[in-house]
Short mmCIF file of C-alpha atoms in Angstrom, two decimals:
data_model
loop_
_atom_site.label_atom_id
_atom_site.label_comp_id
_atom_site.label_asym_id
_atom_site.label_seq_id
_atom_site.Cartn_x
_atom_site.Cartn_y
_atom_site.Cartn_z
CA GLY A 243 7.63 24.69 -34.60
CA ARG A 244 8.34 27.40 -32.02
CA SER A 245 7.20 31.00 -32.41
CA GLU A 246 9.49 33.77 -33.65
CA GLU A 247 9.37 35.30 -30.18
CA THR A 248 10.68 32.10 -28.61
CA VAL A 249 13.44 31.74 -31.21
CA ALA A 250 14.54 35.37 -30.74
CA THR A 251 14.56 34.97 -26.96
CA VAL A 252 16.66 31.80 -27.12
CA ALA A 253 19.09 33.46 -29.56
CA LEU A 254 19.58 36.51 -27.34
CA LEU A 255 19.98 34.47 -24.16
CA GLY A 256 22.35 32.07 -25.94
CA ALA A 257 24.55 34.98 -26.99
CA ALA A 258 24.47 36.30 -23.42
CA VAL A 259 25.64 32.91 -22.10
CA LEU A 260 28.59 32.96 -24.51
CA VAL A 261 29.56 36.46 -23.36
CA ASP A 262 29.30 35.36 -19.72
CA LEU A 263 31.62 32.45 -20.48
CA LEU A 264 34.16 34.83 -21.99
CA ALA A 265 33.95 37.01 -18.88
CA SER A 266 34.57 33.94 -16.72
CA THR A 267 38.10 33.81 -18.19
CA ALA A 268 38.75 37.14 -16.49
CA TYR A 269 37.22 35.85 -13.23
CA ALA A 270 39.49 32.79 -13.33
CA THR A 271 42.49 35.08 -13.79
CA PHE A 272 41.40 37.16 -10.80
CA GLN A 273 41.32 33.93 -8.79
CA ALA A 274 44.75 32.87 -10.01
CA TYR A 275 46.25 36.18 -8.91
CA GLU A 276 44.15 36.21 -5.71
CA ARG A 277 42.48 39.50 -6.65
CA LEU A 278 38.99 38.31 -5.81
CA GLU A 279 37.69 41.80 -5.05
CA PHE A 280 37.19 42.46 -8.76
CA ILE A 281 34.76 39.56 -9.26
CA PRO A 282 31.91 41.07 -7.20
CA VAL A 283 32.58 44.48 -8.75
CA ALA A 284 31.83 43.04 -12.18
CA LEU A 285 29.00 40.70 -11.14
CA ILE A 286 27.16 43.18 -8.92
CA THR A 287 27.33 45.78 -11.69
CA GLU A 288 25.78 43.29 -14.11
CA ARG A 289 23.02 42.26 -11.73
CA PHE A 290 22.01 45.81 -10.83
CA VAL A 291 22.08 47.11 -14.39
CA THR A 292 20.20 44.11 -15.76
CA ALA A 293 17.63 44.07 -12.95
CA GLY A 294 17.07 47.83 -13.03
CA ALA A 295 16.71 48.06 -16.80
CA GLY A 296 14.66 44.86 -16.96
CA ILE A 297 12.20 45.97 -14.27
CA ALA A 298 11.82 49.39 -15.91
CA ALA A 299 11.19 47.76 -19.29
CA LEU A 300 8.57 45.42 -17.84
CA LEU A 301 6.78 48.30 -16.11
CA LEU A 302 6.69 50.09 -19.47
CA GLY A 303 5.08 47.04 -21.08
CA ALA A 304 8.09 45.42 -22.75
CA GLY A 305 7.94 41.76 -23.77
CA VAL A 306 10.25 38.84 -23.17
CA VAL A 307 12.41 39.55 -26.25
CA THR A 308 13.21 43.05 -24.98
CA VAL A 309 14.09 41.69 -21.55
CA ALA A 310 16.35 39.07 -23.15
CA ALA A 311 18.07 41.84 -25.14
CA ILE A 312 18.62 43.75 -21.88
CA PHE A 313 20.14 40.61 -20.37
CA LEU A 314 22.57 40.40 -23.32
CA GLY A 315 23.41 44.09 -22.91
CA GLY A 316 24.19 43.54 -19.23
CA ALA A 317 26.46 40.62 -20.09
CA LEU A 318 28.35 42.70 -22.67
CA LEU A 319 28.78 45.54 -20.17
CA THR A 320 30.14 43.12 -17.57
CA PHE A 321 32.57 41.56 -20.04
CA VAL A 322 34.00 44.96 -20.96
CA LEU A 323 34.22 45.96 -17.28
CA ALA A 324 35.91 42.67 -16.28
CA MET A 325 38.50 42.98 -19.05
CA ARG A 326 39.19 46.60 -18.14
CA LEU A 327 39.77 45.64 -14.50
CA LEU A 328 42.00 42.77 -15.62
CA PHE A 329 44.15 44.96 -17.87
CA ARG A 330 44.43 47.91 -15.47
CA HIS A 331 44.92 46.18 -12.12
CA VAL A 332 46.02 42.56 -12.59
CA VAL A 333 47.78 41.54 -15.80
CA ARG A 334 47.85 42.57 -19.45
CA PRO A 335 47.61 39.38 -21.55
CA ALA A 336 49.55 39.24 -24.79
CA PHE A 337 47.42 38.94 -27.91
CA ARG A 338 49.09 36.13 -29.81
CA ILE A 339 48.02 32.77 -31.18
CA GLU A 340 49.93 29.74 -29.93
CA ARG A 341 48.39 26.68 -31.53
CA SER A 342 50.81 24.36 -29.73
CA ARG A 343 48.99 25.16 -26.46
CA TRP A 344 45.49 24.44 -27.73
CA TRP A 345 45.56 20.66 -27.39
CA PRO A 346 46.99 20.54 -23.83
CA LEU A 347 44.45 23.16 -22.74
CA MET A 348 41.58 21.22 -24.28
CA LEU A 349 42.73 17.99 -22.64
CA ALA A 350 42.85 19.73 -19.27
CA ALA A 351 39.47 21.39 -19.77
CA ALA A 352 37.56 18.45 -21.27
CA PRO A 353 36.72 16.59 -18.02
CA ILE A 354 35.52 19.80 -16.36
CA GLY A 355 33.53 20.74 -19.47
CA LEU A 356 31.85 17.33 -19.59
CA ALA A 357 31.04 17.60 -15.89
CA GLY A 358 29.55 21.03 -16.61
CA ILE A 359 27.33 19.61 -19.36
CA ALA A 360 26.16 16.84 -17.04
CA SER A 361 25.45 19.37 -14.28
CA VAL A 362 23.31 21.40 -16.70
CA PHE A 363 21.26 18.26 -17.33
CA LEU A 364 20.98 17.81 -13.59
CA PHE A 365 19.76 21.39 -13.12
CA ARG A 366 17.49 21.78 -16.16
CA VAL A 367 16.10 18.47 -17.34
CA ASP A 368 13.41 18.45 -14.64
CA THR A 369 11.87 21.64 -16.05
CA VAL A 370 12.05 20.28 -19.60
CA LEU A 371 10.33 17.04 -18.61
CA LEU A 372 7.79 18.92 -16.51
CA ALA A 373 6.88 20.99 -19.57
CA ALA A 374 6.52 17.81 -21.61
CA PHE A 375 4.22 16.06 -19.16
CA LYS A 376 2.36 18.85 -17.36
CA SER A 377 0.76 22.25 -17.92
CA ASP A 378 2.39 25.68 -18.24
CA ALA A 379 0.97 26.49 -14.80
CA ALA A 380 2.94 23.61 -13.25
CA VAL A 381 6.11 24.78 -15.01
CA GLY A 382 5.54 28.34 -13.78
CA ASN A 383 4.97 27.26 -10.19
CA TYR A 384 8.05 25.06 -10.24
CA GLY A 385 10.06 27.87 -11.77
CA ALA A 386 9.02 30.18 -8.93
CA ALA A 387 10.22 27.69 -6.31
CA TYR A 388 13.37 26.78 -8.24
CA ARG A 389 14.41 30.42 -8.63
CA LEU A 390 14.41 30.77 -4.86
CA PHE A 391 16.59 27.67 -4.57
CA GLU A 392 18.95 29.10 -7.20
CA SER A 393 19.10 32.44 -5.38
CA THR A 394 21.08 30.74 -2.58
CA LEU A 395 23.77 29.26 -4.84
CA PHE A 396 25.89 32.42 -4.79
CA LEU A 397 26.82 31.57 -1.20
CA SER A 398 28.53 28.36 -2.34
CA TRP A 399 30.14 30.16 -5.28
CA ALA A 400 31.54 32.86 -2.99
CA VAL A 401 33.08 30.37 -0.55
CA GLY A 402 34.45 28.28 -3.41
CA ALA A 403 35.97 31.28 -5.20
CA ALA A 404 37.73 32.37 -2.02
CA ALA A 405 38.90 28.86 -1.11
CA TYR A 406 40.13 27.65 -4.50
CA PRO A 407 43.49 29.48 -4.50
CA VAL A 408 44.21 28.02 -1.04
CA TYR A 409 43.11 24.55 -2.16
CA SER A 410 45.55 24.80 -5.07
CA GLN A 411 48.60 25.69 -3.00
CA ARG A 412 51.13 22.92 -2.55
CA SER A 413 52.46 24.33 0.72
CA GLY A 414 51.13 26.18 3.74
CA GLN A 415 48.14 25.03 5.81
CA PRO A 416 47.19 21.33 5.78
CA LEU A 417 44.58 20.84 3.08
CA ALA A 418 42.23 18.77 5.22
CA GLY A 419 41.98 21.54 7.80
CA VAL A 420 41.33 24.20 5.15
CA TYR A 421 38.63 22.07 3.54
CA GLU A 422 37.00 21.37 6.90
CA ARG A 423 36.79 25.08 7.73
CA THR A 424 35.37 26.06 4.33
CA LEU A 425 32.83 23.26 4.60
CA LYS A 426 31.71 24.51 8.00
CA LEU A 427 31.40 28.02 6.60
CA ALA A 428 29.31 26.84 3.64
CA ILE A 429 26.97 24.86 5.92
CA ALA A 430 26.65 27.80 8.32
CA LEU A 431 25.65 30.07 5.41
CA THR A 432 23.23 27.71 3.64
CA LEU A 433 21.56 25.78 6.47
CA PRO A 434 19.44 28.73 7.71
CA PHE A 435 18.05 29.21 4.18
CA ALA A 436 17.30 25.49 3.90
CA VAL A 437 15.48 25.47 7.25
CA GLY A 438 13.63 28.65 6.31
CA ALA A 439 12.51 27.18 3.00
CA ALA A 440 11.37 23.98 4.72
CA VAL A 441 9.41 25.74 7.47
CA LEU A 442 8.15 28.86 5.71
CA GLY A 443 7.93 27.72 2.08
CA ASP A 444 4.25 28.57 1.57
CA ARG A 445 4.57 31.94 3.28
CA VAL A 446 7.66 32.94 1.31
CA ILE A 447 5.97 32.07 -1.98
CA GLU A 448 2.84 34.00 -1.03
CA ILE A 449 4.81 37.13 -0.09
CA LEU A 450 7.06 37.11 -3.16
CA TYR A 451 4.72 35.83 -5.87
CA GLY A 452 1.15 36.13 -4.61
CA ASP A 453 -1.75 33.69 -4.58
CA ASP A 454 -1.34 32.67 -8.24
CA PHE A 455 1.63 30.47 -7.30
CA ASP A 456 -0.04 28.64 -4.42
CA THR A 457 1.32 25.19 -5.36
CA ALA A 458 4.95 26.39 -5.42
CA GLY A 459 5.23 26.41 -1.61
CA THR A 460 5.31 22.62 -1.32
CA ALA A 461 7.88 22.41 -4.13
CA LEU A 462 10.09 24.93 -2.33
CA ARG A 463 9.94 22.87 0.87
CA LEU A 464 10.91 19.75 -1.06
CA LEU A 465 13.80 21.62 -2.68
CA SER A 466 15.15 22.83 0.68
CA PRO A 467 17.61 19.94 1.27
CA ALA A 468 19.22 20.67 -2.10
CA ILE A 469 20.36 24.09 -0.80
CA VAL A 470 22.81 22.42 1.60
CA PHE A 471 23.59 19.43 -0.62
CA TYR A 472 24.66 21.76 -3.42
CA ALA A 473 27.11 23.58 -1.14
CA LEU A 474 28.70 20.30 -0.05
CA ALA A 475 29.00 19.07 -3.63
CA TYR A 476 30.31 22.38 -4.96
CA LEU A 477 33.20 22.63 -2.50
CA ALA A 478 34.07 18.94 -2.92
CA GLY A 479 34.18 19.48 -6.68
CA TYR A 480 36.44 22.51 -6.31
CA LEU A 481 38.77 20.49 -4.08
CA LEU A 482 38.97 17.63 -6.60
CA VAL A 483 39.76 20.01 -9.47
CA SER A 484 42.43 21.79 -7.41
CA GLN A 485 44.08 18.41 -6.78
CA GLN A 486 43.96 17.54 -10.50
CA ARG A 487 41.25 14.90 -10.07
CA PRO A 488 38.60 16.24 -12.46
CA LEU A 489 37.72 12.82 -13.89
CA VAL A 490 36.06 11.95 -10.57
CA LEU A 491 33.86 15.01 -11.00
CA THR A 492 32.98 14.02 -14.55
CA ALA A 493 32.06 10.46 -13.62
CA VAL A 494 29.89 11.46 -10.67
CA TYR A 495 27.94 14.13 -12.54
CA ALA A 496 27.47 11.90 -15.59
CA VAL A 497 26.05 9.02 -13.54
CA VAL A 498 23.79 11.25 -11.45
CA ALA A 499 22.58 13.11 -14.55
CA VAL A 500 21.33 9.80 -15.99
CA GLU A 501 19.80 8.90 -12.63
CA ASN A 502 18.07 12.28 -12.51
CA VAL A 503 16.47 11.82 -15.93
CA LEU A 504 15.19 8.35 -15.05
CA LEU A 505 13.95 9.49 -11.65
CA ASN A 506 12.08 12.43 -13.16
CA LEU A 507 10.46 10.17 -15.75
CA VAL A 508 8.96 8.26 -12.83
CA LEU A 509 8.18 11.10 -10.41
CA ILE A 510 6.92 13.89 -12.68
CA PRO A 511 4.01 12.02 -14.33
CA ALA A 512 2.83 10.88 -10.89
CA HIS A 513 3.56 13.94 -8.74
CA SER A 514 4.04 16.87 -11.14
CA LEU A 515 6.23 19.72 -9.81
CA ASN A 516 6.55 18.11 -6.38
CA GLY A 517 8.06 15.04 -8.04
CA ALA A 518 10.55 17.26 -9.88
CA ALA A 519 11.51 18.93 -6.59
CA VAL A 520 12.03 15.59 -4.83
CA GLY A 521 14.11 14.39 -7.79
CA THR A 522 16.36 17.44 -7.55
CA SER A 523 16.97 17.03 -3.81
CA ILE A 524 17.70 13.32 -4.16
CA SER A 525 20.11 13.88 -7.05
CA GLU A 526 21.93 16.74 -5.31
CA GLY A 527 22.26 14.53 -2.24
CA LEU A 528 23.78 11.73 -4.31
CA VAL A 529 26.30 14.12 -5.86
CA ALA A 530 27.28 15.48 -2.44
CA ILE A 531 27.73 12.00 -0.96
CA ALA A 532 29.66 10.66 -3.94
CA LEU A 533 32.05 13.62 -4.22
#
């Protein structure tokens, strides 16, 4: 029952996600060879090209389908760039099919993949339920606040990407000490943003989005604890995977994903976008504590 515009947008963004996943294979290889400098080269190129072309298209009156197509184009460009960097500067993979390796790889990947699916539920189900129970205006205001929360996640990703090769080493520095230092770094990077969102939420929303998103300020303040909780959970998850304990990650995310759905079913009808924001912070806190 959705419009053709919606279907086209979902199709283009879905294709872009698949291309991004293919590019992540190159990023994982950069990590394995400790050539992390190539990851920001690829990602920053994608962000600047996509943002620049997307903003220009919007100023010229383009619609959401055109912007989604630009997003797909940026993903394709990044994939080509990442593979070129991989082949020229790191390693040249052999193009051959070895079916005997498929099953062991799938067994190793399955727990992490299931945890990823559960984490998507944790991150997205609140918006879906908000759209089901409340108006488009509530969804838009929540989206404005949530985007600012998401804009801080790269800090955790950066620390995790740098720390993972060290986590995976079986010799060298004591693992507990390495983890403690990376945790301190992640908190030092994210805590100022969390405090800023809590104290200046309304002002930040007003400056960035204008008066039309006046109810997003409270939601941003309520999302502020999740900025730090996410960093704690992300590094703990990386540590567990590096120590070949991915099933713990799967179990935690699966349980909290169910909790998040149930909590949102209670909070969103009663408190709209503020209920969704509280649900996210509570769920991220539970993941951080459990991991």
